[in-house]
Tab-separated table of C-alpha atoms in Angstrom:
chain	number	residue	atom	x	y	z
A	1	MET	CA	89.164	118.036	94.944
A	2	VAL	CA	92.587	116.694	94.147
A	3	ASN	CA	95.872	117.131	95.957
A	4	SER	CA	99.421	115.729	96.360
A	5	PHE	CA	98.044	112.401	97.580
A	6	ILE	CA	96.197	111.966	94.310
A	7	ALA	CA	99.181	113.071	92.164
A	8	TRP	CA	101.412	110.602	93.898
A	9	TYR	CA	98.749	107.870	93.647
A	10	LEU	CA	98.355	108.464	89.921
A	11	PHE	CA	102.103	108.340	89.519
A	12	LEU	CA	102.800	105.252	91.581
A	13	ALA	CA	99.804	103.224	90.384
A	14	GLY	CA	100.707	104.075	86.779
A	15	MET	CA	104.350	103.290	87.257
A	16	GLY	CA	103.706	100.008	89.154
A	17	GLY	CA	100.959	98.919	86.859
A	18	GLY	CA	103.024	99.731	83.749
A	19	ALA	CA	106.093	97.864	85.130
A	20	PHE	CA	104.082	94.797	85.937
A	21	LEU	CA	102.168	94.832	82.665
A	22	THR	CA	105.426	95.090	80.639
A	23	GLY	CA	106.942	92.252	82.669
A	24	ALA	CA	103.753	90.125	82.393
A	25	VAL	CA	103.345	90.581	78.648
A	26	VAL	CA	107.056	89.667	78.056
A	27	ASP	CA	106.638	86.723	80.383
A	28	ILE	CA	103.568	85.500	78.470
A	29	LEU	CA	105.253	85.945	75.151
A	30	LEU	CA	108.284	83.969	76.408
A	31	ARG	CA	105.950	81.042	77.089
A	32	PHE	CA	105.341	80.775	73.324
A	33	SER	CA	108.676	81.984	71.986
A	34	ASP	CA	112.388	81.437	72.590
A	35	ASP	CA	113.611	84.463	70.730
A	36	PRO	CA	116.937	85.398	72.373
A	37	ARG	CA	116.223	89.129	72.180
A	38	LEU	CA	112.993	88.659	73.951
A	39	GLU	CA	114.764	86.546	76.599
A	40	ARG	CA	117.228	89.377	77.202
A	41	VAL	CA	114.356	91.854	77.548
A	42	GLY	CA	112.640	89.431	79.860
A	43	ALA	CA	115.642	89.376	82.189
A	44	VAL	CA	115.003	93.132	82.874
A	45	THR	CA	111.223	93.129	82.690
A	46	ASP	CA	110.901	90.287	85.113
A	47	GLY	CA	111.593	92.852	87.768
A	48	GLY	CA	108.163	94.327	87.116
A	49	LEU	CA	106.517	91.198	88.513
A	50	ILE	CA	107.888	92.095	91.918
A	51	LEU	CA	108.345	95.877	91.809
A	52	GLY	CA	105.000	96.487	90.109
A	53	PRO	CA	102.831	95.175	92.967
A	54	ALA	CA	105.008	96.818	95.603
A	55	THR	CA	104.684	100.218	93.859
A	56	VAL	CA	100.847	99.911	93.390
A	57	VAL	CA	100.461	98.916	97.008
A	58	LEU	CA	102.386	102.068	97.982
A	59	GLY	CA	100.169	104.036	95.593
A	60	ALA	CA	97.075	102.571	97.240
A	61	VAL	CA	98.287	103.890	100.557
A	62	PHE	CA	98.322	107.308	99.120
A	63	LEU	CA	94.826	106.809	97.739
A	64	LEU	CA	93.541	105.727	101.094
A	65	ALA	CA	95.234	108.692	102.802
A	66	ASP	CA	93.333	111.017	100.527
A	67	LEU	CA	89.989	109.752	101.729
A	68	GLY	CA	88.118	111.798	104.286
A	69	SER	CA	86.998	108.617	106.145
A	70	PRO	CA	89.503	105.905	105.077
A	71	GLU	CA	88.175	103.484	107.688
A	72	ARG	CA	85.047	103.089	105.467
A	73	ALA	CA	86.877	102.362	102.295
A	74	PHE	CA	86.303	98.608	102.445
A	75	GLN	CA	82.622	99.266	101.870
A	76	VAL	CA	83.293	99.939	98.237
A	77	PHE	CA	83.654	96.127	97.837
A	78	PHE	CA	80.186	95.451	99.182
A	79	THR	CA	78.332	98.213	97.378
A	80	PRO	CA	76.852	97.707	93.894
A	81	SER	CA	77.744	100.858	91.956
A	82	THR	CA	78.351	101.795	88.297
A	83	SER	CA	81.082	104.283	89.251
A	84	LEU	CA	84.469	103.899	87.497
A	85	LEU	CA	85.992	104.333	90.880
A	86	THR	CA	84.390	101.089	92.000
A	87	LEU	CA	85.866	99.353	89.016
A	88	GLY	CA	89.238	100.960	89.792
A	89	SER	CA	89.055	99.925	93.465
A	90	TRP	CA	88.365	96.281	92.517
A	91	ALA	CA	91.068	96.366	89.876
A	92	ILE	CA	93.641	97.635	92.434
A	93	ALA	CA	92.585	95.052	95.009
A	94	LEU	CA	92.442	92.270	92.507
A	95	PHE	CA	95.860	93.224	91.089
A	96	CYS	CA	97.572	93.376	94.413
A	97	VAL	CA	96.100	90.035	95.615
A	98	CYS	CA	96.677	88.035	92.411
A	99	SER	CA	100.142	89.432	91.569
A	100	ILE	CA	101.396	88.821	95.070
A	101	ALA	CA	99.722	85.360	95.209
A	102	ALA	CA	101.235	84.491	91.870
A	103	LEU	CA	104.694	85.301	93.206
A	104	LEU	CA	104.103	83.191	96.295
A	105	VAL	CA	102.713	80.241	94.321
A	106	GLY	CA	105.605	80.530	91.853
A	107	GLY	CA	107.964	80.108	94.806
A	108	LEU	CA	106.463	76.798	95.809
A	109	VAL	CA	107.606	73.349	94.698
A	110	GLU	CA	106.656	73.138	91.045
A	111	THR	CA	103.732	70.809	90.388
A	112	THR	CA	101.113	70.697	87.634
A	113	VAL	CA	98.548	72.291	89.960
A	114	SER	CA	100.872	75.103	91.148
A	115	ARG	CA	101.797	75.895	87.484
A	116	VAL	CA	98.097	76.132	86.536
A	117	VAL	CA	97.233	78.210	89.590
A	118	GLU	CA	100.187	80.554	88.990
A	119	ALA	CA	99.213	81.013	85.349
A	120	VAL	CA	95.554	81.845	86.209
A	121	LEU	CA	96.696	84.282	88.958
A	122	HIS	CA	99.215	85.808	86.549
A	123	GLY	CA	96.470	86.175	83.916
A	124	LEU	CA	94.095	87.839	86.357
A	125	ALA	CA	96.765	90.166	87.621
A	126	THR	CA	97.678	91.105	84.032
A	127	LEU	CA	94.006	92.007	83.256
A	128	ALA	CA	93.723	93.936	86.496
A	129	ALA	CA	96.983	95.818	85.733
A	130	CYS	CA	95.353	96.895	82.428
A	131	CYS	CA	92.354	98.290	84.385
A	132	VAL	CA	94.656	99.951	86.889
A	133	ILE	CA	96.638	101.947	84.285
A	134	LEU	CA	93.551	102.624	82.210
A	135	TYR	CA	90.723	103.577	84.587
A	136	SER	CA	92.197	106.676	86.246
A	137	GLY	CA	92.734	108.487	82.916
A	138	VAL	CA	89.328	107.468	81.745
A	139	TYR	CA	87.783	108.500	85.060
A	140	LEU	CA	89.378	112.016	84.973
A	141	SER	CA	88.217	112.418	81.348
A	142	THR	CA	84.539	111.748	82.164
A	143	PHE	CA	83.657	115.031	83.916
A	144	PRO	CA	82.318	117.777	81.718
A	145	SER	CA	82.736	120.031	84.814
A	146	VAL	CA	86.610	119.729	84.411
A	147	PRO	CA	86.955	120.834	80.726
A	148	PHE	CA	90.679	120.454	80.359
A	149	LEU	CA	90.635	116.855	81.334
A	150	HIS	CA	87.312	116.077	79.606
A	151	ASN	CA	89.147	114.911	76.587
A	152	PRO	CA	89.585	111.341	75.149
A	153	ILE	CA	93.371	112.113	74.767
A	154	VAL	CA	93.764	112.151	78.555
A	155	PRO	CA	93.490	108.293	79.046
A	156	VAL	CA	96.013	107.827	76.133
A	157	LEU	CA	98.432	110.220	77.812
A	158	PHE	CA	98.039	108.453	81.180
A	159	VAL	CA	98.545	105.019	79.722
A	160	ALA	CA	101.595	106.159	77.745
A	161	SER	CA	103.056	107.761	80.788
A	162	ALA	CA	102.257	104.719	82.942
A	163	LEU	CA	104.085	102.469	80.527
A	164	SER	CA	107.066	104.798	80.151
A	165	THR	CA	107.496	105.299	83.911
A	166	GLY	CA	107.035	101.644	84.353
A	167	MET	CA	109.821	100.990	81.882
A	168	ALA	CA	111.882	103.579	83.732
A	169	LEU	CA	111.492	101.618	86.964
A	170	LEU	CA	112.532	98.453	85.118
A	171	LEU	CA	115.604	100.248	83.648
A	172	ILE	CA	116.631	101.302	87.184
A	173	PHE	CA	116.077	97.706	88.340
A	174	GLY	CA	118.197	96.454	85.477
A	175	PHE	CA	120.951	98.961	86.262
A	176	VAL	CA	121.086	97.676	89.942
A	177	LEU	CA	121.439	94.140	88.593
A	178	ARG	CA	123.793	95.127	85.792
A	179	ASP	CA	126.420	92.605	86.744
A	180	HIS	CA	124.161	89.839	85.467
A	181	GLU	CA	125.072	89.475	81.880
A	182	ASP	CA	121.600	88.664	80.553
A	183	VAL	CA	120.205	91.807	82.348
A	184	SER	CA	122.791	94.185	81.058
A	185	GLU	CA	122.241	92.860	77.508
A	186	GLY	CA	118.534	93.475	77.749
A	187	LEU	CA	118.849	97.120	78.892
A	188	SER	CA	119.429	98.550	75.451
A	189	SER	CA	116.381	96.865	74.047
A	190	CYS	CA	114.326	98.209	76.940
A	191	ALA	CA	115.769	101.693	76.227
A	192	ARG	CA	114.499	101.455	72.655
A	193	ILE	CA	110.974	100.482	73.850
A	194	ASP	CA	111.093	103.457	76.327
A	195	LEU	CA	111.958	105.866	73.487
A	196	VAL	CA	108.910	104.657	71.556
A	197	LEU	CA	106.715	105.131	74.664
A	198	LEU	CA	108.131	108.633	75.225
A	199	GLY	CA	107.318	109.419	71.636
A	200	ILE	CA	103.668	108.381	72.149
A	201	GLU	CA	103.568	110.398	75.345
A	202	VAL	CA	104.894	113.520	73.594
A	203	ALA	CA	102.394	113.064	70.781
A	204	ALA	CA	99.520	112.652	73.251
A	205	LEU	CA	100.584	115.641	75.363
A	206	GLY	CA	101.002	117.844	72.231
A	207	ALA	CA	97.555	116.735	70.948
A	208	LEU	CA	95.955	117.475	74.329
A	209	LEU	CA	97.404	120.937	74.403
A	210	ALA	CA	96.490	121.645	70.780
A	211	VAL	CA	92.970	120.462	71.155
A	212	SER	CA	92.508	122.390	74.395
A	213	LEU	CA	93.805	125.649	72.922
A	214	GLY	CA	91.333	125.296	70.116
A	215	SER	CA	88.320	124.459	72.334
A	216	GLY	CA	86.299	126.141	75.034
A	217	GLU	CA	87.621	128.933	77.134
A	218	ALA	CA	88.226	126.970	80.367
A	219	ALA	CA	90.257	124.151	78.639
A	220	ALA	CA	92.257	126.805	76.765
A	221	ASP	CA	92.984	128.683	79.980
A	222	SER	CA	94.296	125.503	81.522
A	223	ALA	CA	96.495	124.799	78.485
A	224	TRP	CA	97.820	128.421	78.692
A	225	ALA	CA	98.473	127.981	82.386
A	226	LEU	CA	100.865	125.115	81.412
A	227	ILE	CA	102.442	126.964	78.549
A	228	SER	CA	102.921	130.422	79.876
A	229	GLY	CA	100.919	130.670	83.106
A	230	ASP	CA	101.216	129.660	86.739
A	231	GLN	CA	102.313	126.082	85.939
A	232	ALA	CA	104.723	126.959	83.149
A	233	GLY	CA	107.822	126.354	85.316
A	234	LEU	CA	106.655	122.938	86.310
A	235	PHE	CA	105.563	122.080	82.793
A	236	TRP	CA	108.585	123.241	80.866
A	237	LEU	CA	111.267	122.291	83.430
A	238	GLY	CA	109.673	119.215	85.070
A	239	VAL	CA	107.620	117.690	82.288
A	240	VAL	CA	109.273	118.747	79.053
A	241	ALA	CA	112.970	119.240	79.958
A	242	VAL	CA	113.429	116.629	82.696
A	243	GLY	CA	110.596	114.223	81.745
A	244	VAL	CA	111.010	114.115	78.003
A	245	ALA	CA	113.992	116.013	76.458
A	246	ALA	CA	116.659	114.831	78.898
A	247	PRO	CA	115.691	111.081	78.783
A	248	ILE	CA	115.440	111.066	75.045
A	249	ALA	CA	118.868	112.591	74.824
A	250	LEU	CA	120.374	110.308	77.492
A	251	GLU	CA	118.801	107.084	76.137
A	252	VAL	CA	119.854	107.890	72.613
A	253	SER	CA	123.383	108.574	73.903
A	254	HIS	CA	123.408	105.185	75.613
A	255	LEU	CA	122.319	103.449	72.331
A	256	ARG	CA	125.210	105.228	70.610
A	257	GLY	CA	127.649	103.898	73.077
A	258	ALA	CA	127.433	105.799	76.338
A	259	ASP	CA	127.628	103.787	79.534
A	260	LEU	CA	124.766	102.382	81.598
A	261	PHE	CA	124.974	105.213	84.058
A	262	THR	CA	123.713	107.557	81.287
A	263	LEU	CA	120.818	105.261	80.819
A	264	VAL	CA	119.854	105.040	84.501
A	265	VAL	CA	119.985	108.854	84.765
A	266	GLY	CA	117.590	109.016	81.867
A	267	ALA	CA	115.335	106.456	83.556
A	268	GLY	CA	115.376	108.650	86.695
A	269	CYS	CA	114.428	111.629	84.612
A	270	VAL	CA	111.448	109.792	83.141
A	271	SER	CA	110.244	109.018	86.638
A	272	VAL	CA	110.576	112.601	87.870
A	273	GLY	CA	108.809	113.776	84.631
A	274	GLY	CA	105.987	111.366	85.201
A	275	LEU	CA	105.323	112.771	88.640
A	276	CYS	CA	105.572	116.317	87.338
A	277	LEU	CA	103.137	115.576	84.503
A	278	ARG	CA	100.480	114.517	86.950
A	279	TYR	CA	101.055	117.463	89.203
A	280	ALA	CA	100.949	119.869	86.244
A	281	LEU	CA	97.789	118.426	84.718
A	282	LEU	CA	95.926	118.494	88.060
A	283	LEU	CA	97.201	121.983	89.008
A	284	ALA	CA	96.282	123.450	85.574
A	285	ALA	CA	92.778	122.011	85.506
A	286	VAL	CA	89.813	123.942	86.785
A	287	ARG	CA	86.268	122.948	87.604
A	288	PHE	CA	83.442	124.882	85.915
A	289	SER	CA	80.608	125.854	88.251
A	290	ALA	CA	77.320	126.188	86.479
A	291	ILE	CA	75.927	128.221	89.397
A	292	ASP	CA	77.829	131.365	88.736
A	293	MET	CA	79.383	130.350	85.433
A	294	SER	CA	82.882	130.601	86.859
A	295	ALA	CA	85.946	128.397	87.113
A	296	VAL	CA	86.904	127.145	90.564
A	297	ALA	CA	90.147	125.419	91.452
A	298	PHE	CA	90.313	121.641	90.853
A	299	TRP	CA	93.314	121.468	93.213
A	300	GLY	CA	92.768	121.644	96.926
B	1	MET	CA	59.424	107.823	91.068
B	2	ALA	CA	56.115	109.172	92.420
B	3	GLU	CA	56.657	112.872	91.587
B	4	GLN	CA	59.747	115.062	91.594
B	5	TYR	CA	59.834	117.805	94.161
B	6	GLY	CA	61.955	120.952	93.883
B	7	PHE	CA	62.417	124.632	94.554
B	8	PHE	CA	61.173	127.835	92.934
B	9	VAL	CA	63.456	130.770	93.719
B	10	ASP	CA	61.651	134.057	93.127
B	11	SER	CA	64.659	136.315	92.717
B	12	THR	CA	62.360	139.344	92.197
B	13	ARG	CA	61.507	139.087	95.933
B	14	CYS	CA	64.875	138.218	97.392
B	15	ILE	CA	66.491	141.002	99.396
B	16	LYS	CA	69.666	139.110	100.305
B	17	CYS	CA	68.927	139.044	104.061
B	18	TYR	CA	70.549	135.599	104.334
B	19	ALA	CA	67.673	134.309	106.558
B	20	CYS	CA	67.497	131.151	104.482
B	21	GLU	CA	71.217	130.451	104.972
B	22	VAL	CA	71.037	131.210	108.667
B	23	ALA	CA	67.931	129.048	109.205
B	24	CYS	CA	69.613	126.163	107.401
B	25	GLN	CA	72.808	126.438	109.422
B	26	GLN	CA	70.906	126.755	112.766
B	27	TRP	CA	68.329	124.041	112.243
B	28	HIS	CA	70.918	121.572	111.005
B	29	GLY	CA	73.398	122.492	113.706
B	30	ILE	CA	76.136	123.404	111.188
B	31	LYS	CA	79.059	125.259	112.842
B	32	ALA	CA	80.230	128.571	111.462
B	33	ASP	CA	83.056	128.567	108.935
B	34	THR	CA	82.416	124.930	107.961
B	35	VAL	CA	79.909	124.213	105.146
B	36	HIS	CA	76.932	125.899	103.615
B	37	ARG	CA	73.950	123.848	102.378
B	38	ARG	CA	72.298	126.961	100.947
B	39	THR	CA	73.945	130.081	99.774
B	40	VAL	CA	72.621	133.390	98.375
B	41	GLN	CA	74.444	134.067	95.045
B	42	GLU	CA	74.813	137.634	93.988
B	43	GLU	CA	75.170	138.737	90.384
B	44	CYS	CA	76.112	142.333	89.659
B	45	THR	CA	75.842	143.719	86.157
B	46	GLY	CA	76.322	147.073	84.540
B	47	THR	CA	78.398	150.075	85.539
B	48	PHE	CA	77.569	153.041	87.765
B	49	PRO	CA	74.990	154.539	87.715
B	50	ASP	CA	73.196	151.769	85.811
B	51	VAL	CA	74.068	148.906	88.076
B	52	LYS	CA	71.704	145.901	88.575
B	53	ARG	CA	72.097	143.328	91.376
B	54	ARG	CA	70.167	140.146	91.651
B	55	PHE	CA	70.164	137.503	94.334
B	56	THR	CA	69.508	133.854	93.975
B	57	SER	CA	69.254	131.519	96.917
B	58	LEU	CA	70.467	128.085	95.819
B	59	SER	CA	71.261	124.727	97.327
B	60	CYS	CA	71.338	121.222	95.968
B	61	MET	CA	69.397	121.056	92.694
B	62	HIS	CA	68.074	117.541	93.432
B	63	CYS	CA	68.648	116.884	89.671
B	64	GLU	CA	66.546	114.571	87.567
B	65	SER	CA	69.800	112.786	86.502
B	66	PRO	CA	72.250	113.583	89.283
B	67	LEU	CA	75.897	112.910	88.346
B	68	CYS	CA	76.842	112.657	92.031
B	69	VAL	CA	74.683	109.583	92.454
B	70	ALA	CA	76.182	107.881	89.353
B	71	SER	CA	79.756	108.756	90.320
B	72	CYS	CA	79.854	107.703	94.002
B	73	PRO	CA	81.762	104.443	94.252
B	74	GLN	CA	80.234	103.700	97.716
B	75	GLY	CA	76.678	104.108	96.509
B	76	ALA	CA	76.385	106.615	99.426
B	77	ILE	CA	74.174	109.055	97.425
B	78	SER	CA	70.703	108.141	96.236
B	79	LYS	CA	67.616	109.650	94.687
B	80	ARG	CA	64.442	108.991	96.683
B	81	GLU	CA	61.583	107.219	94.945
B	82	GLU	CA	58.942	109.146	96.829
B	83	ASP	CA	59.973	112.770	96.031
B	84	GLY	CA	63.086	112.661	93.870
B	85	LEU	CA	65.224	114.326	96.524
B	86	VAL	CA	68.918	113.462	96.411
B	87	VAL	CA	70.191	112.330	99.790
B	88	VAL	CA	73.566	111.202	101.153
B	89	ASP	CA	74.093	108.276	103.575
B	90	LYS	CA	76.896	109.709	105.701
B	91	ALA	CA	77.533	106.283	107.189
B	92	LYS	CA	78.692	105.105	103.763
B	93	CYS	CA	80.567	108.216	102.581
B	94	THR	CA	84.387	107.923	102.539
B	95	GLY	CA	84.931	111.570	101.595
B	96	ASP	CA	86.582	110.693	98.274
B	97	LYS	CA	85.189	113.911	96.747
B	98	THR	CA	84.110	112.162	93.516
B	99	CYS	CA	80.671	113.701	93.903
B	100	ALA	CA	82.133	117.221	94.116
B	101	THR	CA	84.090	116.694	90.938
B	102	ALA	CA	81.055	115.324	89.111
B	103	CYS	CA	78.483	117.937	90.260
B	104	PRO	CA	78.250	120.751	87.679
B	105	PHE	CA	76.811	123.100	90.352
B	106	ASP	CA	79.685	122.789	92.901
B	107	VAL	CA	77.183	121.698	95.526
B	108	PRO	CA	78.842	118.920	97.627
B	109	GLU	CA	80.914	120.283	100.551
B	110	PHE	CA	82.773	118.278	103.141
B	111	ILE	CA	82.379	118.482	106.841
B	112	GLU	CA	84.489	117.020	109.689
B	113	LEU	CA	82.721	114.492	111.899
B	114	GLU	CA	83.126	114.770	115.613
B	115	GLY	CA	84.589	111.304	115.893
B	116	GLY	CA	87.081	112.007	113.088
B	117	GLY	CA	86.822	111.755	109.340
B	118	VAL	CA	85.444	113.971	106.659
B	119	VAL	CA	82.099	113.329	104.814
B	120	MET	CA	80.015	114.980	102.149
B	121	ASP	CA	77.293	117.382	103.301
B	122	LYS	CA	74.531	118.990	101.323
B	123	CYS	CA	70.889	119.925	101.365
B	124	ASP	CA	68.513	117.034	102.066
B	125	GLY	CA	65.273	119.033	101.968
B	126	CYS	CA	65.280	118.932	105.790
B	127	LEU	CA	64.444	115.206	105.780
B	128	SER	CA	67.049	114.681	108.488
B	129	LEU	CA	64.888	117.019	110.649
B	130	SER	CA	61.978	114.592	110.171
B	131	ARG	CA	60.124	117.021	107.900
B	132	GLU	CA	56.748	115.649	106.972
B	133	ALA	CA	55.676	115.425	103.322
B	134	ASP	CA	53.370	118.292	103.602
B	135	GLU	CA	55.747	120.533	105.479
B	136	MET	CA	58.189	123.049	103.984
B	137	PRO	CA	62.065	122.965	104.419
B	138	ARG	CA	63.248	125.466	107.059
B	139	CYS	CA	64.736	127.816	104.569
B	140	VAL	CA	61.415	128.175	102.784
B	141	ASN	CA	59.549	128.636	106.124
B	142	THR	CA	61.997	131.258	107.179
B	143	CYS	CA	62.190	133.444	104.059
B	144	PRO	CA	60.623	136.730	105.099
B	145	THR	CA	59.796	137.895	101.633
B	146	LYS	CA	58.401	134.568	100.364
B	147	ALA	CA	61.134	134.292	97.733
B	148	LEU	CA	61.585	130.608	98.261
B	149	HIS	CA	58.996	127.951	97.405
B	150	PHE	CA	59.135	124.106	97.621
B	151	GLY	CA	56.818	121.541	96.337
B	152	LYS	CA	55.943	119.325	93.369
B	153	LEU	CA	58.046	120.441	90.445
B	154	ALA	CA	54.976	120.886	88.239
B	155	ASP	CA	53.574	123.384	90.898
B	156	MET	CA	56.982	125.183	90.955
B	157	ALA	CA	56.873	125.416	87.142
B	158	ALA	CA	53.458	126.995	87.316
B	159	LEU	CA	54.605	129.544	89.986
B	160	ALA	CA	57.661	130.313	87.859
B	161	LYS	CA	55.510	130.772	84.757
B	162	GLU	CA	53.523	133.419	86.506
B	163	LYS	CA	56.710	135.395	87.133
B	164	GLY	CA	58.170	134.696	83.696
B	165	GLY	CA	60.769	132.310	85.299
B	166	SER	CA	62.171	129.157	83.950
B	167	GLN	CA	63.986	125.931	84.927
B	168	LEU	CA	67.667	126.182	85.553
B	169	GLU	CA	69.574	124.769	82.613
B	170	GLY	CA	71.887	121.834	82.711
B	171	GLY	CA	72.422	118.425	81.429
B	172	THR	CA	71.459	116.919	84.799
B	173	VAL	CA	68.079	118.676	84.593
B	174	PRO	CA	68.044	120.692	87.986
B	175	SER	CA	64.704	120.498	89.900
B	176	VAL	CA	64.910	124.270	90.468
B	177	TYR	CA	62.970	127.135	88.811
B	178	VAL	CA	64.164	130.745	88.956
B	179	ALA	CA	62.506	133.977	88.111
B	180	TYR	CA	64.337	137.230	87.669
B	181	ASP	CA	63.248	140.844	87.084
B	182	ALA	CA	62.703	141.509	83.437
């Protein structure tokens, strides 16, 4: 049902949507505030307005590659359906079109009309980005046949991970442009935000495991697969050590005086951990078949 | 909807000959080692020498509230007004496998098209073979022990009741009745 294409799509769409949303929110706040701290953060998060759409477009390629008949994918835009995937497809398309169009209009000669058009496109892209980072977690949590993911904590975890990997992308962007003074000054504030996001992600992951261990057999089996089963290596090394522990240690080190290289290594770890998290959750989940009351693999 | 149609699987008569599976594969031209629209499930309980085996021939449940229909982003799956059968429009299917994730009975399978691409495949009650309303699906016609029945769900319920059977359980309300040995 799911495979590497889906894991990569979830990772890239989350990271791109999170990076754009962070950049867009800061950009909107800056239209009403001239707080110098916010301006420094904005110098870094502005990168999300370009990198976000590019990353989501790449993610959409993985999503299309997963389809059995991708040449028919456009039909989703002409078919009335209540499926969350329809909403997600529209959100991805709207996000890509509006965010890229906003960039193009923003590059034109500034007039009253172009400013209004850019603001409208920017607003639409921001709303669509919210849908992009939210719908996939909600979608995966709607199926009773997949007990481990049929949990309202899953969307929270996916959103937290999307925002933290998005911030990691922005930190890497800021590191590349570290010679610009305003960018380098904003990186520490971004690192603080990332630590908060990582904290939320850890809390959501811990809650998901705790709830799963205390619930039905299939969900508990999936949680045990992560903790001490087939996916334990990926979970403890990829998700916990590389994705959470290392970045927290590295980002705290940076805030205590370590150089920017420490910070960018931490951001790289967050990115790798975000990908590992999606692989681990999908690999550990099983589908429950009511025919013979057995669990069948969700992966493959 | 006019009236829901469904199956009654009389497991007390099933001998696991696979004639229903074979008929389905042959009539629908499904190649070997690809998909199965109907499969005979085997359940074995007890330990030697008190072992009981029971066989249940199952396909799509043509549920009253099919999750596959609700989940398909392409609207490729629909429930027919005239008989409640759940059918897939392969021209619309993108093979995104959402239906397979949603279906609690693990029914949707995916088959490669000759011109390329992969689409969902499942029982359509032999509608694609131009089955008339008063005809039986090929699996039912072929079953040598008359273990399979198809018709209005109320009639299937009556047949099942005679054998002490009941409707398969599930939140989607499967249109299938099954009777087992006491």
